[in-house]
Structures are given as C-alpha cells and as structure tokens.
Short mmCIF file of C-alpha atoms in Angstrom, two decimals:
data_model
loop_
_atom_site.label_atom_id
_atom_site.label_comp_id
_atom_site.label_asym_id
_atom_site.label_seq_id
_atom_site.Cartn_x
_atom_site.Cartn_y
_atom_site.Cartn_z
CA UNK A 1233 -23.41 -13.71 41.75
CA UNK A 1234 -25.64 -14.39 38.75
CA UNK A 1235 -28.56 -16.76 39.18
CA UNK A 1236 -31.59 -17.98 37.33
CA UNK A 1237 -34.78 -18.03 39.34
CA UNK A 1238 -37.48 -20.56 38.13
CA UNK A 1239 -40.08 -20.21 40.93
CA UNK A 1240 -43.73 -21.02 40.44
CA UNK A 1241 -44.86 -17.36 40.42
CA UNK A 1242 -46.91 -16.79 43.57
CA UNK A 1243 -50.34 -17.58 44.96
CA UNK A 1244 -53.54 -17.55 42.82
CA UNK A 1245 -56.86 -16.62 44.42
CA UNK A 1246 -59.60 -19.12 43.97
CA UNK A 1247 -59.46 -22.22 41.89
CA UNK A 1248 -57.78 -25.46 42.67
CA UNK A 1249 -55.25 -25.95 45.39
CA UNK A 1250 -52.00 -26.97 43.94
CA UNK A 1251 -48.95 -28.49 45.48
CA UNK A 1252 -46.20 -25.99 46.26
CA UNK A 1253 -43.26 -26.43 43.95
CA UNK A 1254 -39.74 -26.09 45.23
CA UNK A 1255 -37.83 -23.15 43.70
CA UNK A 1256 -34.75 -24.19 41.66
CA UNK A 1257 -31.74 -21.85 41.53
CA UNK A 1258 -29.02 -22.21 38.98
CA UNK A 1259 -25.75 -20.50 39.75
CA UNK A 1260 -24.35 -18.94 36.51
CA UNK A 1261 -21.10 -17.58 37.96
CA UNK A 1262 -18.97 -20.36 36.47
CA UNK A 1263 -20.50 -19.83 32.98
CA UNK A 1264 -19.82 -16.05 33.11
CA UNK A 1265 -16.22 -16.70 34.24
CA UNK A 1266 -15.72 -19.16 31.33
CA UNK A 1267 -17.19 -16.66 28.78
CA UNK A 1268 -14.76 -13.91 29.98
CA UNK A 1269 -11.82 -16.35 29.89
CA UNK A 1270 -12.64 -17.36 26.33
CA UNK A 1271 -13.12 -13.71 25.23
CA UNK A 1272 -9.73 -12.77 26.76
CA UNK A 1273 -8.01 -15.78 25.18
CA UNK A 1274 -9.23 -14.97 21.68
CA UNK A 1275 -8.47 -11.27 22.03
CA UNK A 1276 -4.90 -11.98 23.06
CA UNK A 1277 -4.21 -14.69 20.49
CA UNK A 1278 -5.74 -12.93 17.44
CA UNK A 1279 -3.51 -10.80 15.14
CA UNK A 1280 -5.32 -7.54 14.39
CA UNK A 1281 -3.34 -6.55 11.21
CA UNK A 1282 -0.03 -7.37 9.78
CA UNK A 1283 2.44 -4.68 8.63
CA UNK A 1284 2.90 -4.45 4.95
CA UNK A 1285 6.40 -3.72 3.72
CA UNK A 1286 8.01 -3.53 0.32
CA UNK A 1287 11.49 -4.94 -0.28
CA UNK A 1288 13.81 -2.21 -1.57
CA UNK A 1289 17.45 -2.71 -2.24
CA UNK A 1290 19.51 0.42 -2.10
CA UNK A 1291 23.04 0.57 -3.42
CA UNK A 1292 26.06 1.06 -1.18
CA UNK A 1293 27.32 4.62 -1.76
CA UNK A 1294 30.75 3.88 -0.31
CA UNK A 1295 31.66 1.55 -3.20
CA UNK A 1296 32.23 3.16 -6.56
CA UNK A 1297 31.32 0.97 -9.47
CA UNK A 1298 31.54 1.50 -13.19
CA UNK A 1299 28.23 2.13 -14.94
CA UNK A 1300 27.08 0.01 -17.78
CA UNK A 1301 25.98 1.74 -20.92
CA UNK A 1302 22.14 1.81 -21.30
CA UNK A 1303 20.27 2.91 -24.39
CA UNK A 1304 18.31 6.13 -23.63
CA UNK A 1305 15.25 4.66 -25.44
CA UNK A 1306 15.06 1.99 -22.68
CA UNK A 1307 14.85 4.43 -19.76
CA UNK A 1308 11.78 6.15 -18.37
CA UNK A 1309 12.17 8.94 -15.91
CA UNK A 1310 9.36 9.71 -13.40
CA UNK A 1311 9.61 13.16 -11.62
CA UNK A 1312 7.46 13.45 -8.53
CA UNK A 1313 5.98 16.96 -8.05
CA UNK A 1314 3.51 18.57 -5.74
CA UNK A 1315 -0.27 18.43 -5.61
CA UNK A 1316 -0.18 14.62 -6.29
CA UNK A 1317 1.11 15.17 -9.81
CA UNK A 1318 4.02 13.74 -11.61
CA UNK A 1319 5.88 14.17 -14.81
CA UNK A 1320 7.47 11.42 -16.97
CA UNK A 1321 9.53 11.23 -20.13
CA UNK A 1322 11.34 8.62 -22.10
CA UNK A 1323 15.04 8.95 -22.91
CA UNK A 1324 17.24 11.81 -21.79
CA UNK A 1325 16.19 14.97 -20.04
CA UNK A 1326 15.59 17.97 -22.34
CA UNK A 1327 15.47 15.84 -25.49
CA UNK A 1328 11.88 14.59 -25.20
CA UNK A 1329 8.82 16.42 -24.05
CA UNK A 1330 7.67 15.47 -20.57
CA UNK A 1331 4.11 14.39 -19.90
CA UNK A 1332 2.29 15.61 -16.77
CA UNK A 1333 0.24 12.86 -15.25
CA UNK A 1334 -1.25 11.54 -12.05
CA UNK A 1335 -1.03 8.37 -10.05
CA UNK A 1336 -3.34 5.38 -10.54
CA UNK A 1337 -4.45 3.13 -13.30
CA UNK A 1338 -5.34 5.82 -15.80
CA UNK A 1339 -2.15 7.78 -15.12
CA UNK A 1340 1.28 6.35 -14.34
CA UNK A 1341 0.19 2.69 -14.63
CA UNK A 1342 -1.06 3.25 -18.15
CA UNK A 1343 2.13 5.06 -19.16
CA UNK A 1344 4.22 2.26 -17.66
CA UNK A 1345 2.43 -0.43 -19.51
CA UNK A 1346 2.46 1.39 -22.82
CA UNK A 1347 6.13 2.35 -22.61
CA UNK A 1348 7.07 -1.15 -21.56
CA UNK A 1349 5.38 -2.63 -24.63
CA UNK A 1350 7.14 -0.01 -26.86
CA UNK A 1351 10.59 -0.97 -25.41
CA UNK A 1352 9.96 -4.70 -25.80
CA UNK A 1353 8.90 -4.21 -29.43
CA UNK A 1354 11.93 -2.02 -30.41
CA UNK A 1355 14.71 -3.80 -28.55
CA UNK A 1356 15.99 -7.33 -28.94
CA UNK A 1357 16.39 -9.75 -25.99
CA UNK A 1358 18.06 -9.65 -23.42
CA UNK A 1359 17.91 -5.82 -23.55
CA UNK A 1360 14.19 -5.55 -24.12
CA UNK A 1361 13.13 -4.45 -20.59
CA UNK A 1362 12.50 -0.88 -19.50
CA UNK A 1363 14.51 0.82 -16.75
CA UNK A 1364 12.53 3.28 -14.68
CA UNK A 1365 14.23 6.10 -12.74
CA UNK A 1366 12.04 7.63 -9.99
CA UNK A 1367 13.16 11.15 -8.93
CA UNK A 1368 11.26 12.66 -5.96
CA UNK A 1369 11.39 16.43 -5.63
CA UNK A 1370 11.46 18.50 -2.45
CA UNK A 1371 7.73 19.28 -2.91
CA UNK A 1372 6.61 15.65 -3.31
CA UNK A 1373 5.36 13.58 -0.28
CA UNK A 1374 6.34 10.22 1.02
CA UNK A 1375 2.95 8.93 0.00
CA UNK A 1376 3.71 10.04 -3.63
CA UNK A 1377 6.90 7.93 -3.66
CA UNK A 1378 5.11 4.90 -2.15
CA UNK A 1379 2.34 5.21 -4.79
CA UNK A 1380 4.92 5.39 -7.58
CA UNK A 1381 6.76 2.28 -6.26
CA UNK A 1382 3.43 0.49 -5.93
CA UNK A 1383 2.65 1.18 -9.55
CA UNK A 1384 6.09 -0.14 -10.54
CA UNK A 1385 5.45 -3.33 -8.65
CA UNK A 1386 1.93 -3.74 -10.08
CA UNK A 1387 3.27 -3.39 -13.65
CA UNK A 1388 6.22 -5.79 -12.86
CA UNK A 1389 8.98 -3.36 -13.91
CA UNK A 1390 12.25 -5.32 -13.69
CA UNK A 1391 14.64 -2.51 -13.18
CA UNK A 1392 13.92 0.55 -11.12
CA UNK A 1393 15.89 3.02 -9.16
CA UNK A 1394 15.32 6.06 -6.93
CA UNK A 1395 17.70 8.82 -8.02
CA UNK A 1396 18.34 12.47 -7.07
CA UNK A 1397 16.56 15.03 -9.15
CA UNK A 1398 18.64 17.48 -11.20
CA UNK A 1399 18.15 21.30 -11.26
CA UNK A 1400 17.20 21.11 -14.95
CA UNK A 1401 14.31 18.69 -14.01
CA UNK A 1402 13.24 20.90 -11.15
CA UNK A 1403 13.06 23.88 -13.50
CA UNK A 1404 10.89 21.72 -15.85
CA UNK A 1405 8.51 20.88 -12.95
CA UNK A 1406 8.36 24.66 -12.11
CA UNK A 1407 7.53 25.47 -15.77
CA UNK A 1408 4.57 22.96 -15.62
CA UNK A 1409 3.36 24.31 -12.26
CA UNK A 1410 3.83 21.15 -10.20
CA UNK A 1411 6.82 22.15 -8.03
#
C-alpha cells in the first residue's frame, strides 16, 4: 500500500515547547490503480503502425485477349539485375543501347521523368503517355521490384506492367555484369 507521511519530524532538544501535531496519512493506492488503468487503456487503444500496401492489378492468365498495337517509341523496359542495379532502354530489345542505372531520384526516377517528357513531346494525344515494362531477373530481389514500383508511382506513370524477362535480356544483363 502506498502512503504519504506528513509527520512533524520528531522532538527538538531545547527551545520552546510546541504542541504535538497529529500525523496525516494519505492512501495513494487508488491513484496508482487509476494510473495503471489509464496506461493499459491507452496502450490497448493505440494503433502502433498501419500496414502500407500498394494496389497492383494483375491480368487473368486464363483469358486470352488480343493485344493492341503500341508504338515502340512509347515503351520503356526496365530490367532488374543484381547488386541493386538495373538496366533500362526505350523501344525494342536489341535495337537501342541499354543504360545501366540505380534506384532513386538520380537513377530510375530521373530516367522515367526524362523519357516521359520525350514521349509526350513526340506523340499526339491520346497516345502521348509512356508504357513501362518491369522485368525482374532471377538475381534481383523483392526489394528491387518494390523500389521500381515505388518510382513508377512517384513519377505517376499511367501504364505499367510486370513481365517475364527474355533470354536475350538476361544475356544483356550478363554482358553488363549485373546478373
């Protein structure tokens, strides 16, 4: 039991004779109980952190649909390699030189913004948006894929897809030492 003692302090030798004061005792048990109840209440009702999730719509593989023709100059392909490196190129594989880059604002984000501006300038509406194909390799990590998708969301890319990587693209990653 917690208590607060406010007694006079004892006898003094010499001096004046004072009247004896009655000791007051305050029982603090109820206050301690209330404090622990409040702590418990706030701990149980507080949300520590909310999960962050990205909406990703995947196509249904069981339904075969016809593909719409897309100009190669509107498409950007991002190949995810090892060692937190990636490779990107505009157009078709093998027809344009790939650029080895990294993730972040000076790497993939800068390339996405510049290529988007170029596509908007060279194509008429409504076909003036860029299509980005993300192709993770066996050597890339899940974190690399999430980072690439984050960069796509930051730069507001309208059309994006996660696609299987081709053997020719794997050979290109090996040639550049990021597979």
